[in-house]
Coordinates of C-alpha atoms (C1' of nucleotides) in Angstrom, one line a residue:
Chain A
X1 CA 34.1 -8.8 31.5
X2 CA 33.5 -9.3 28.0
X3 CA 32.2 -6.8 25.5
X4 CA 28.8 -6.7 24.4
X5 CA 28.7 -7.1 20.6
X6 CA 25.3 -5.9 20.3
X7 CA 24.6 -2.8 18.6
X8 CA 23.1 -0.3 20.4
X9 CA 19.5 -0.1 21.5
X10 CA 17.2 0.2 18.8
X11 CA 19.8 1.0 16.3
X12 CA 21.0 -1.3 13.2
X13 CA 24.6 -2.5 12.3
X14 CA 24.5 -2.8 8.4
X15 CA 27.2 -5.8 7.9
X16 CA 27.9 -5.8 3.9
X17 CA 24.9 -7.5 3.0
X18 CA 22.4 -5.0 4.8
X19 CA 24.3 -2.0 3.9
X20 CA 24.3 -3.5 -0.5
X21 CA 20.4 -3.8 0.4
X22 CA 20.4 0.2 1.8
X23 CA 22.7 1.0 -1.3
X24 CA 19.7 -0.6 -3.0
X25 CA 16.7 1.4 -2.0
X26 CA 18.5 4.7 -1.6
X27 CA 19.9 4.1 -5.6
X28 CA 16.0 4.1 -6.5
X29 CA 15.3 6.8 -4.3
X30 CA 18.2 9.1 -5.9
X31 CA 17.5 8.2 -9.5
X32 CA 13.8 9.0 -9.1
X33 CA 14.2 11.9 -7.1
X34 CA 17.1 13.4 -9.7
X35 CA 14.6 12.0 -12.8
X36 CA 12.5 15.0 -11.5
X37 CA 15.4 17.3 -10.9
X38 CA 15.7 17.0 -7.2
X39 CA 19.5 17.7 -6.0
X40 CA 21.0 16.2 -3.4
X41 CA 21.9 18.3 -0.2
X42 CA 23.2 17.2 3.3
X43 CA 23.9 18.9 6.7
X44 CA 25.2 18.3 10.4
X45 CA 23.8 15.3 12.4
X46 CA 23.5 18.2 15.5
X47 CA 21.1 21.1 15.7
X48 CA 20.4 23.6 18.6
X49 CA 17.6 22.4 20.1
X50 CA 15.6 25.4 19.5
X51 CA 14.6 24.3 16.2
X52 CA 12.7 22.0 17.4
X53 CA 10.9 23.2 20.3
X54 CA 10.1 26.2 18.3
X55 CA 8.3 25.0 16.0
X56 CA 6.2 22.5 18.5
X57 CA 6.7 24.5 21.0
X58 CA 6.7 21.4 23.8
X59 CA 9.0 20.1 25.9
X60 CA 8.1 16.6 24.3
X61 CA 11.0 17.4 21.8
X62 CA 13.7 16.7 24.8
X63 CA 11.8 13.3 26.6
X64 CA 11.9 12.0 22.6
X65 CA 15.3 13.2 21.4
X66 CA 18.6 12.7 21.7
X67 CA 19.6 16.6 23.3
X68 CA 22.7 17.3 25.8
X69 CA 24.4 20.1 26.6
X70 CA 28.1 21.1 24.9
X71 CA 31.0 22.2 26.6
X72 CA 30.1 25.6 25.7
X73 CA 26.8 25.5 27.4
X74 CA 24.8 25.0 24.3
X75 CA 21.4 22.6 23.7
X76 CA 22.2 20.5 21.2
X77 CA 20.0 17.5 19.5
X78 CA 20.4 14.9 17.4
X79 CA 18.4 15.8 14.4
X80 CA 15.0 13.8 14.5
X81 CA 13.7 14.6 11.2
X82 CA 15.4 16.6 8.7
X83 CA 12.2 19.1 7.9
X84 CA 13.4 22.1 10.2
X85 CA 17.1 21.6 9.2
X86 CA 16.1 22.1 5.4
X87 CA 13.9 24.9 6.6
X88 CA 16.8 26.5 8.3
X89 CA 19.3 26.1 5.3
X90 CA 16.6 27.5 2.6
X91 CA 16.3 30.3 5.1
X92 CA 19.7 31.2 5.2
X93 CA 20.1 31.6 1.6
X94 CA 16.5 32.7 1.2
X95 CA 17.3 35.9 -1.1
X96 CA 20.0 34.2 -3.4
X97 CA 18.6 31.0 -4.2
X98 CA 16.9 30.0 -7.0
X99 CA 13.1 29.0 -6.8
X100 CA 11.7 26.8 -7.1
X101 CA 13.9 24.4 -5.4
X102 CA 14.0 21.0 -5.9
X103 CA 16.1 19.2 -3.2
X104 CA 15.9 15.9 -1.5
X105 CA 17.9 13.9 1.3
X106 CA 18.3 10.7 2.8
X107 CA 19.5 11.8 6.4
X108 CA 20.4 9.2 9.2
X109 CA 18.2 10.8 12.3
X110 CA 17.6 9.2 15.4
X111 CA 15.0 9.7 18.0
X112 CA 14.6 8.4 22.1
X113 CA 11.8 6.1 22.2
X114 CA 11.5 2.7 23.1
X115 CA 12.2 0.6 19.7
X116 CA 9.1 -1.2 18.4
X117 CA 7.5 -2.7 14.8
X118 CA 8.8 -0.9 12.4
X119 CA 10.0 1.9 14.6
X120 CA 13.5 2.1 15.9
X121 CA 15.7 4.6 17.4
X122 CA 17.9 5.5 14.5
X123 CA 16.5 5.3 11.1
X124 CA 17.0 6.7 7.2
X125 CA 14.8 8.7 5.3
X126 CA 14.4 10.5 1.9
X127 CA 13.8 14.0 2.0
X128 CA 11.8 15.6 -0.4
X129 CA 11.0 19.2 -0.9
X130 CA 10.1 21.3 -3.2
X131 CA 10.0 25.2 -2.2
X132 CA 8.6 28.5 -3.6
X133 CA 5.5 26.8 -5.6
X134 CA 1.9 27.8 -4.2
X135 CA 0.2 25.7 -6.8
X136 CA -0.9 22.5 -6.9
X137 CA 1.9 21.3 -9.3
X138 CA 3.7 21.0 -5.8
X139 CA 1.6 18.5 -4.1
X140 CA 1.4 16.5 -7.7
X141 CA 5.3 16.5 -8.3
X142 CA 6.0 15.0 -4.9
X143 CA 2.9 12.7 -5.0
X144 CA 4.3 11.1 -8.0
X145 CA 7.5 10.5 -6.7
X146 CA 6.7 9.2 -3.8
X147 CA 4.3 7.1 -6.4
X148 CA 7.2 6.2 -8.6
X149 CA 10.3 5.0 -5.7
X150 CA 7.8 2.4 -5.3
X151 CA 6.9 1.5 -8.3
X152 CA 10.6 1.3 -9.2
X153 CA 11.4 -0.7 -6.7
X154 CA 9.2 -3.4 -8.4
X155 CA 5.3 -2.7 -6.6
X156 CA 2.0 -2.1 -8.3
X157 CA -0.7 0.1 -7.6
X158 CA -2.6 -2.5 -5.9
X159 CA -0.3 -3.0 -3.2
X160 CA -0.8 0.2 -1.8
X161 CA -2.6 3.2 -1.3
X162 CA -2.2 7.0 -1.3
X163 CA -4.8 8.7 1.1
X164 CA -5.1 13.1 0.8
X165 CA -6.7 15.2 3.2
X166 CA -6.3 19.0 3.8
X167 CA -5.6 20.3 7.3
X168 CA -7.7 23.5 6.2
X169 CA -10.6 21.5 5.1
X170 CA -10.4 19.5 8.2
X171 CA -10.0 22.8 10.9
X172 CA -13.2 24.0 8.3
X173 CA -15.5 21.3 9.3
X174 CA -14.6 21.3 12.9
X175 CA -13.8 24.6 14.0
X176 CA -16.8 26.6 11.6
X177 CA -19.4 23.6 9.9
X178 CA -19.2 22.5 13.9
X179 CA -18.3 25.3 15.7
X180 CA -15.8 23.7 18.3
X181 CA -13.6 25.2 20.0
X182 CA -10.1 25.3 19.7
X183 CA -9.4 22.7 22.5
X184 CA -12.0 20.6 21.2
X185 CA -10.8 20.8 17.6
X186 CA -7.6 19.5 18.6
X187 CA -8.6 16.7 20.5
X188 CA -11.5 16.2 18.0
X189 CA -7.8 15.4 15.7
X190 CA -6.3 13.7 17.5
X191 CA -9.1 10.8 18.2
X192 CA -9.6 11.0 14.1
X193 CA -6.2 10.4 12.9
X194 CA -6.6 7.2 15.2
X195 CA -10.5 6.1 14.2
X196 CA -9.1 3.6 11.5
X197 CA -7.2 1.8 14.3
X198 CA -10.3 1.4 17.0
X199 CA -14.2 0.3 16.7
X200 CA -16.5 2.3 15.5
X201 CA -18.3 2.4 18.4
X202 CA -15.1 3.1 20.4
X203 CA -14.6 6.3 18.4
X204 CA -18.1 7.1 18.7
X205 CA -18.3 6.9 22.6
X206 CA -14.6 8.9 23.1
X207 CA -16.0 11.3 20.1
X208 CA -19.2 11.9 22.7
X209 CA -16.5 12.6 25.5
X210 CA -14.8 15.8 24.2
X211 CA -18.2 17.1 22.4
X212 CA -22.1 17.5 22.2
X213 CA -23.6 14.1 21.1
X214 CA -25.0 15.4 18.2
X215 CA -22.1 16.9 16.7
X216 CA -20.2 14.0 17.3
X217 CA -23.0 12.0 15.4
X218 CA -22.1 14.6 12.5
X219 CA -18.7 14.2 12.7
X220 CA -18.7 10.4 12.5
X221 CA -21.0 10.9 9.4
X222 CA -18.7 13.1 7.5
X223 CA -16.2 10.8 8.2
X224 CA -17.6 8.3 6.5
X225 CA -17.5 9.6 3.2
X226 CA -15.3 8.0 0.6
X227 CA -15.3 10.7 -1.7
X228 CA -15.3 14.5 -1.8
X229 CA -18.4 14.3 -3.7
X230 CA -20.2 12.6 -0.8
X231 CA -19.8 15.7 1.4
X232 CA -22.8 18.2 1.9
X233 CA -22.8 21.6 -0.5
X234 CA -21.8 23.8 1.8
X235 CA -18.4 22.0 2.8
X236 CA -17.7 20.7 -0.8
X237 CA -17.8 24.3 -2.3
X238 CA -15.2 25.4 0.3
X239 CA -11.7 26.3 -1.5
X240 CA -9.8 23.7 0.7
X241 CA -12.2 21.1 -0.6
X242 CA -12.0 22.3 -4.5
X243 CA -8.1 22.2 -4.0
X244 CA -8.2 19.0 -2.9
X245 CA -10.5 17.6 -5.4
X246 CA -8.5 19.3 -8.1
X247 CA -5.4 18.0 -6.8
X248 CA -6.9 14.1 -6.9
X249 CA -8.2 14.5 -10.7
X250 CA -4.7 15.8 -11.5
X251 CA -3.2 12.5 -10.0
X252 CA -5.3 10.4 -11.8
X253 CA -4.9 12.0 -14.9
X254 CA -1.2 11.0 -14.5
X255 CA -2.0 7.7 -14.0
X256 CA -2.0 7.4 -10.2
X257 CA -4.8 4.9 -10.0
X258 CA -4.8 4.4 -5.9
X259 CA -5.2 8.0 -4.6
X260 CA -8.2 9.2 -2.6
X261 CA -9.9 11.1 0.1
X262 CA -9.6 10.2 3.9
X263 CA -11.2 12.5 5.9
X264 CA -9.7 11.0 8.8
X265 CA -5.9 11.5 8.0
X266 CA -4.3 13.8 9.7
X267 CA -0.7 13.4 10.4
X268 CA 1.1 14.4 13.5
X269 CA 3.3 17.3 12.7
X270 CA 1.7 20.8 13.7
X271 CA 3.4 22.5 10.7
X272 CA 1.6 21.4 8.0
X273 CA -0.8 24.0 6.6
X274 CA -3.0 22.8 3.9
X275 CA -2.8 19.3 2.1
X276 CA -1.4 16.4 3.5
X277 CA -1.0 12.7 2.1
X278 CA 0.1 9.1 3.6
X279 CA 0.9 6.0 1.9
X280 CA -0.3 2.9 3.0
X281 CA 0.8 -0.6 2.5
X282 CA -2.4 -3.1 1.5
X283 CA -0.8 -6.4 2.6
X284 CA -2.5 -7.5 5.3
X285 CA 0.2 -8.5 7.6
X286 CA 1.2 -4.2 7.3
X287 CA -2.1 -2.3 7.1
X288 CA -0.6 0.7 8.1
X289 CA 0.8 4.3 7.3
X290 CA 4.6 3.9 5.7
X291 CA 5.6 7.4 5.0
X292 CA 3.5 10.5 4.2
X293 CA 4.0 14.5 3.9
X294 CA 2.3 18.0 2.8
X295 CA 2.7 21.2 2.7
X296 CA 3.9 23.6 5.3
X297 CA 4.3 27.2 4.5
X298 CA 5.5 28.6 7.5
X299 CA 8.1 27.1 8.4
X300 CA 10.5 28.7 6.7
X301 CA 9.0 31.8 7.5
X302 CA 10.0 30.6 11.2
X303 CA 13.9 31.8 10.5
X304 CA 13.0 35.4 10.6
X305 CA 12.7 35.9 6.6
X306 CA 9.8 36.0 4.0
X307 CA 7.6 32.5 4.1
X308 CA 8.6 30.4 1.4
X309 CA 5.3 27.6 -0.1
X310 CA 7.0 24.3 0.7
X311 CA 5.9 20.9 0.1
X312 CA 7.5 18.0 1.1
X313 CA 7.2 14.1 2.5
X314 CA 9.7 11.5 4.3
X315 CA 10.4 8.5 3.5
X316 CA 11.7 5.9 5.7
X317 CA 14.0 3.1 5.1
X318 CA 13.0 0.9 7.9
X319 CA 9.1 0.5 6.8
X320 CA 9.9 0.6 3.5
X321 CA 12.3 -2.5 4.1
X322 CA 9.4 -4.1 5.3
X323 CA 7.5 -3.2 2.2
X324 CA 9.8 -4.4 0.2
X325 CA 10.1 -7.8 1.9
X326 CA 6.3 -8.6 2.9
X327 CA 5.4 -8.0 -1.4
X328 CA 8.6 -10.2 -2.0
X329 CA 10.4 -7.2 -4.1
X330 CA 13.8 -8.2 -2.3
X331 CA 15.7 -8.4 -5.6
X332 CA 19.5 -10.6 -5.1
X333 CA 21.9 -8.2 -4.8
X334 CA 25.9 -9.3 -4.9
X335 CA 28.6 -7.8 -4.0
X336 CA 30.7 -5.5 -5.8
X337 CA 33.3 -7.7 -6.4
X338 CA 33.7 -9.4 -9.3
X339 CA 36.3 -11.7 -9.2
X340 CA 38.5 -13.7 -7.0
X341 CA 41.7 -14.7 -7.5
X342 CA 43.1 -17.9 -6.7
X343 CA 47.0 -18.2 -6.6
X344 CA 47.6 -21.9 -7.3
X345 CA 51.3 -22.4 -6.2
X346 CA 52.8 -19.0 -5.4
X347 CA 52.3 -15.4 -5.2
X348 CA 54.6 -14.4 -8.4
X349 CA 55.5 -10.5 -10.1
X350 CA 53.5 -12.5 -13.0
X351 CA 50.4 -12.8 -10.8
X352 CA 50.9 -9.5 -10.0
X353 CA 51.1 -8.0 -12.9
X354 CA 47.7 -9.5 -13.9
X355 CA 45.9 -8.9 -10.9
X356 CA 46.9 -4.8 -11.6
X357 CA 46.0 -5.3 -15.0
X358 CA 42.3 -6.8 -14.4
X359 CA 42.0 -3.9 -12.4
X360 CA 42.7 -1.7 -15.1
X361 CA 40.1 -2.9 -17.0
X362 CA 37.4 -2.1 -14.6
X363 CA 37.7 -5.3 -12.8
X364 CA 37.2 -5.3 -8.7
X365 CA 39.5 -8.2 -7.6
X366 CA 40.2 -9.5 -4.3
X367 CA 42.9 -11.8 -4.0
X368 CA 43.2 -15.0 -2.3
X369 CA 46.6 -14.3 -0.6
X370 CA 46.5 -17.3 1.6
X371 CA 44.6 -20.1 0.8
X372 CA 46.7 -22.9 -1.2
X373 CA 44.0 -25.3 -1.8
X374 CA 41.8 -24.3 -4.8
X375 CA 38.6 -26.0 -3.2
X376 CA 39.1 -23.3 -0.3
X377 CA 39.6 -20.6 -2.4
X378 CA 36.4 -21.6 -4.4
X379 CA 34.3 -21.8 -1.0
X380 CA 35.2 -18.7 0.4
X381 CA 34.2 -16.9 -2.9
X382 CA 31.5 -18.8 -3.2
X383 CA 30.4 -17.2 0.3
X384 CA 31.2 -14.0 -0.5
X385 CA 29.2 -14.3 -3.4
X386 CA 31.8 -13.4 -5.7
X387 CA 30.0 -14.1 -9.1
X388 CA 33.6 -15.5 -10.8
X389 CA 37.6 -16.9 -9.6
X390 CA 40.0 -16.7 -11.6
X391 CA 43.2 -19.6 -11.7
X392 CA 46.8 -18.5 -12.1
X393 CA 49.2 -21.4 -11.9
X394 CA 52.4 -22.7 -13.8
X395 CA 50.1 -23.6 -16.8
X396 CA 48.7 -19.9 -16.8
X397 CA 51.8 -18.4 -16.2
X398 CA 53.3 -19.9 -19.2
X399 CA 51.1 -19.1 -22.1
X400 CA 49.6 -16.0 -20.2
X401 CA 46.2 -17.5 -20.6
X402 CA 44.0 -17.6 -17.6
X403 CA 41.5 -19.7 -15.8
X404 CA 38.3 -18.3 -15.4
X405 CA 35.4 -20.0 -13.8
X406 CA 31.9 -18.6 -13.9
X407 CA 30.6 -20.1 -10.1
X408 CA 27.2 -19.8 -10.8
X409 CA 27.4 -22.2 -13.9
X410 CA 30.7 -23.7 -12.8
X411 CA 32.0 -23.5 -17.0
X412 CA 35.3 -22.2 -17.2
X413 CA 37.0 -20.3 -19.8
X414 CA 40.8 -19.4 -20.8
X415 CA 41.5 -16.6 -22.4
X416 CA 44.0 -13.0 -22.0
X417 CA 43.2 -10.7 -19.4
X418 CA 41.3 -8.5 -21.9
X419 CA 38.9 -11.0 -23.1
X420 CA 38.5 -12.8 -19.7
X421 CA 37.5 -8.6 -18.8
X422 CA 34.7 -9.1 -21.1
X423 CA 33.1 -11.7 -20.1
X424 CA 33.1 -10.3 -17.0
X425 CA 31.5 -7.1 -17.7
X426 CA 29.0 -8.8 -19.7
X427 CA 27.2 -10.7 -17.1
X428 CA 27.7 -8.2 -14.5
X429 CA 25.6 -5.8 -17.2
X430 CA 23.3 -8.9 -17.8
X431 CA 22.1 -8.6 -14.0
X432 CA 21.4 -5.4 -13.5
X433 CA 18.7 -5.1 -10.7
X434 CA 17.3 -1.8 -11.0
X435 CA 13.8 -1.1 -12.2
X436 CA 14.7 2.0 -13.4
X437 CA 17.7 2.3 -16.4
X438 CA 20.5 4.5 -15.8
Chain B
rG1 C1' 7.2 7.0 30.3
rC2 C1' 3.6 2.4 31.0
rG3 C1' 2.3 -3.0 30.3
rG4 C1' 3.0 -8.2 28.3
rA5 C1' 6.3 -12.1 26.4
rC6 C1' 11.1 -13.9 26.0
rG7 C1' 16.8 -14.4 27.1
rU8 C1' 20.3 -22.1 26.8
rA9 C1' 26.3 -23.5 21.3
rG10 C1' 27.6 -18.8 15.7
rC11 C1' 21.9 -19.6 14.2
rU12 C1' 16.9 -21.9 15.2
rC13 C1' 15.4 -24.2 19.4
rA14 C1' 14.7 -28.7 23.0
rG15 C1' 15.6 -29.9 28.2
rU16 C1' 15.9 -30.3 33.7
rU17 C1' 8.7 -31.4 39.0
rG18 C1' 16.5 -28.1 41.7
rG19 C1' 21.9 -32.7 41.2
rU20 C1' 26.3 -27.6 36.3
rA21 C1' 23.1 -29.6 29.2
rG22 C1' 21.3 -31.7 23.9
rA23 C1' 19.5 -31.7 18.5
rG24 C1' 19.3 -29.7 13.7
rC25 C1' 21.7 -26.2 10.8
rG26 C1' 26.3 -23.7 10.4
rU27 C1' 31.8 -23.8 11.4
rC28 C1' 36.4 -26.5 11.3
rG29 C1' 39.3 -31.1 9.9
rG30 C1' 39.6 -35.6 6.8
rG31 C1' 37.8 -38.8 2.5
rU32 C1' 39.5 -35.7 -2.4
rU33 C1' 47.3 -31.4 -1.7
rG34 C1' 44.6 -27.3 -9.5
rU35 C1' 38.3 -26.8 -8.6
rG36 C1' 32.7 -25.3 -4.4
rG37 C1' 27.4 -26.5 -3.9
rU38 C1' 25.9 -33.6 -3.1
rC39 C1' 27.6 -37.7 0.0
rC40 C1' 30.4 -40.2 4.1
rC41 C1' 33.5 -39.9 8.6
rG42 C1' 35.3 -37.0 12.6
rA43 C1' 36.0 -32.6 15.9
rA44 C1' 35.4 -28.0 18.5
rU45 C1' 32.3 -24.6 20.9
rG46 C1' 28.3 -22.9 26.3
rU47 C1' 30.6 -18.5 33.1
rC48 C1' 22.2 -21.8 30.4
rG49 C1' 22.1 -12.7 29.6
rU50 C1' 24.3 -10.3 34.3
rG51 C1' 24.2 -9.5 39.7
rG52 C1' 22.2 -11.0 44.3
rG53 C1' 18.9 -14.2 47.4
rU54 C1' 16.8 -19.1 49.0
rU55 C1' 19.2 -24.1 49.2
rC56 C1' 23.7 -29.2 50.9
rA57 C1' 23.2 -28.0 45.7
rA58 C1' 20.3 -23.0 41.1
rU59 C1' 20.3 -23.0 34.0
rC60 C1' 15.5 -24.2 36.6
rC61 C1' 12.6 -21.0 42.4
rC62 C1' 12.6 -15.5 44.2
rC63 C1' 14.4 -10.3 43.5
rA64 C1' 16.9 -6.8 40.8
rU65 C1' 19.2 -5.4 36.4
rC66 C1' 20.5 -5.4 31.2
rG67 C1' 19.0 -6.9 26.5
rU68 C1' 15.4 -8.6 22.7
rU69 C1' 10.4 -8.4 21.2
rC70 C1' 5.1 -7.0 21.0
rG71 C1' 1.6 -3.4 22.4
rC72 C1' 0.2 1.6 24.7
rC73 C1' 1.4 6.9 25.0
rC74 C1' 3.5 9.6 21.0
rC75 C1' 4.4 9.7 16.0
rA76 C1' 8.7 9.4 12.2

RNA sequence: GCGGACGUAGCUCAGUUGGUAGAGCGUCGGGUUGUGGUCCCGAAUGUCGUGGGUUCAAUCCCCAUCGUUCGCCCCA
């Protein structure tokens, strides 16, 4: 019985050409990040599990994670999102670090549930925090960023969308403009976060389900709004709702010309306290939420030490692929190596010698060990997308200058190693991809 | 966890109202033994996802199972 090949269910194998792409996306996501002085941090794949049922306090956490038990009798998960394990590390060094901290992440984290668009089991995403600011500067710092990765990867403002809501504005309008209850607030939540993705009148009749007709009329109505403006006095003069609206004219004062209000935006996660925000892709084909965060204040607090302000979002590498592809920002991306050497009649101390010396001049050579036949030689780089090969025979061996063929244009030159190095480097500096120098 | 669709060559797929299969692309070889992408000629490759059932006979029908995929629940 044969192997199965197949990677397993709902995760990714990254052959070279995925993994360049990942190398890709996670180079803008590191040179934004560190443009705003975010440092890099990492931690163990496994957690106890009590990090996570803690803080949602459900046994939902172990039907949609990876948890077993260890020889020692311990819970142990794979991490789903990296959110608690950051909390847990700032907690640890709570009294010596020093604030504010600016870190980020790009964590492999994996979570059971049956694979679907543009949800696997195992996915990547930036992490980006910034911890022991209460004001707004927070919310704007991470906004932009999550602003700028995409418009260094090549989008424009019109391609998507950043929606802002606050959790205390929301709980304001429900629990005292409305006076629900608390098991009608949540459900009340619940069915909004979802009213973009049903009828109207579908949200309307489930709306009149779990409340008084007439409230849920009002409800619907506030929801309508498209701006903070739009909201009656006695809402709009709350503090949530002054925040908020501060926090948008900051964002468009830094040129952020697609942020706005969604009354309806929500997001999942039970931590967040105050002001949350989701990006969404405009393209037709993807109308839907790619990443999003907020703030969450307690969570730190959760590891038995002061609360630290923290505000954060994650970014993940699997819709943001699909970003990237459906706005056709996939930029060609070649391998590493740059040349390929092809040993015409036989593998001498000469060829040697120049192969070790390219490679002293910054050159990454792989070597054709086997292939006699030059048209071979030139196929396989060719495949491997190898951007040059480079010729030593008798003729090269005897007056030390080599054969180098540019595939792309198929011109050759001869030259010494040193010069042949320069040509080299100066087309591989001539296609850089990046949007973003450095 | 629930529901739909799908599973045939490396890839994309065709096919058989039940008699053990085909195309295109790719791969490999040759034309062209120091030069690729074009062209021409030739070749190889399948337990028709897996297991069981019905049948003289199953890739086809039935059941189960695994996998892929889309959606729901849930929400990175």
């Amino acid at each position: 019985m044969a192997l199965s090949t197949q990677p397993y269910k709902g995760a990714r194998d990254f052959y070279p050409p995925d993994k360049r792409f990942q190398k890709f996306m996670f180079s803008v996501m590191r040179k934004t990040a560190e443009r705003y002085g975010y440092e890099e941090y990492d931690a163990p794949i496994l957690e106890p599990l009590e990090i996570y049922t803690a803080k949602t306090g459900d046994e939902i956490v172990n039907d949609q994670t990876y948890t077993f038990e260890d020889r020692g009798g311990r819970k142990v998960t794979i991490r789903p999102e990296m959110t608690p394990t950051v909390s847990r590390m700032v907690a640890g060094k709570r009294q010596e670090l020093a604030y504010p901290l600016r870190w980020y992440s790009i964590p492999n984290l994996w979570r059971y549930e049956r694979p679907q668009a543009g949800r696997l089991r195992e996915h990547w995403q930036l992490n980006v925090d910034i911890f022991g600011i209460e004001e707004l500067d927070a919310e704007l710092e991470v906004i932009q960023i999550s602003h700028e990765i995409l418009k260094n990867l090549g989008a424009t403002d019109e391609t998507f969308n950043i929606r802002l809501n606050t959790r205390k504005l929301t709980n304001y309008v429900l629990a005292d403009h409305l006076g629900l209850d608390d098991a009608t607030t949540h459900s009340a939540s619940k069915l909004m976060d979802r009213m973009h993705k049903m009828e109207r009148s579908e949200f309307v009749k489930l709306l009149k389900e779990v409340m008084p007709p007439g409230k849920a009329d009002e409800l619907v109505k506030l929801l309508s709004v498209k701006e903070l403006s739009e909201l009656p006095d006695s809402i709009k003069s709350q503090e949530p709702a002054k925040r908020l609206s501060a926090l948008l004219d900051l964002l468009k004062k830094s040129g952020i010309t697609n942020a706005s209000y969604d009354p309806t935006l929500i997001r999942g996660f039970d931590y967040y306290t105050d002001i949350v925000f989701e990006v969404f892709d405009n393209h037709p084909d993807n109308n839907r939420s790619m990443f999003g965060g907020g703030r969450y204040d307690g969570l730190v607090g959760m590891f038995g030490v002061e609360p630290v302000p923290t505000v954060g979002f994650g970014m993940g590498d699997v819709t943001l692929q699909k970003f990237i592809e459906l706005h056709d920002l996939m930029p060609p991306i070649g391998t590493e190596t740059d040349l390929y050497v092809v040993l015409i009649d036989e593998v001498s101390d000469h060829a040697r010698k120049v192969i070790a010396d390219f490679r002293q001049m910054g050159i990454n050579v792989a070597v054709d060990w086997e292939s006699q036949k030059a048209d071979k030689a030139i196929k396989s780089a060719v495949k491997k997308q190898i951007p040059f090969c480079l010729f030593i025979g008798a003729r090269e061996i005897q007056d030390e200058q080599y054969t180098l063929k540019d595939l792309a244009t198929t011109k050759e030159e001869h030259g010494s190693v040193e010069y042949l190095s320069k040509v080299i480097k100066a087309k591989k500096a001539g296609s850089r991809y990046l949007h973003i120098t450095g």
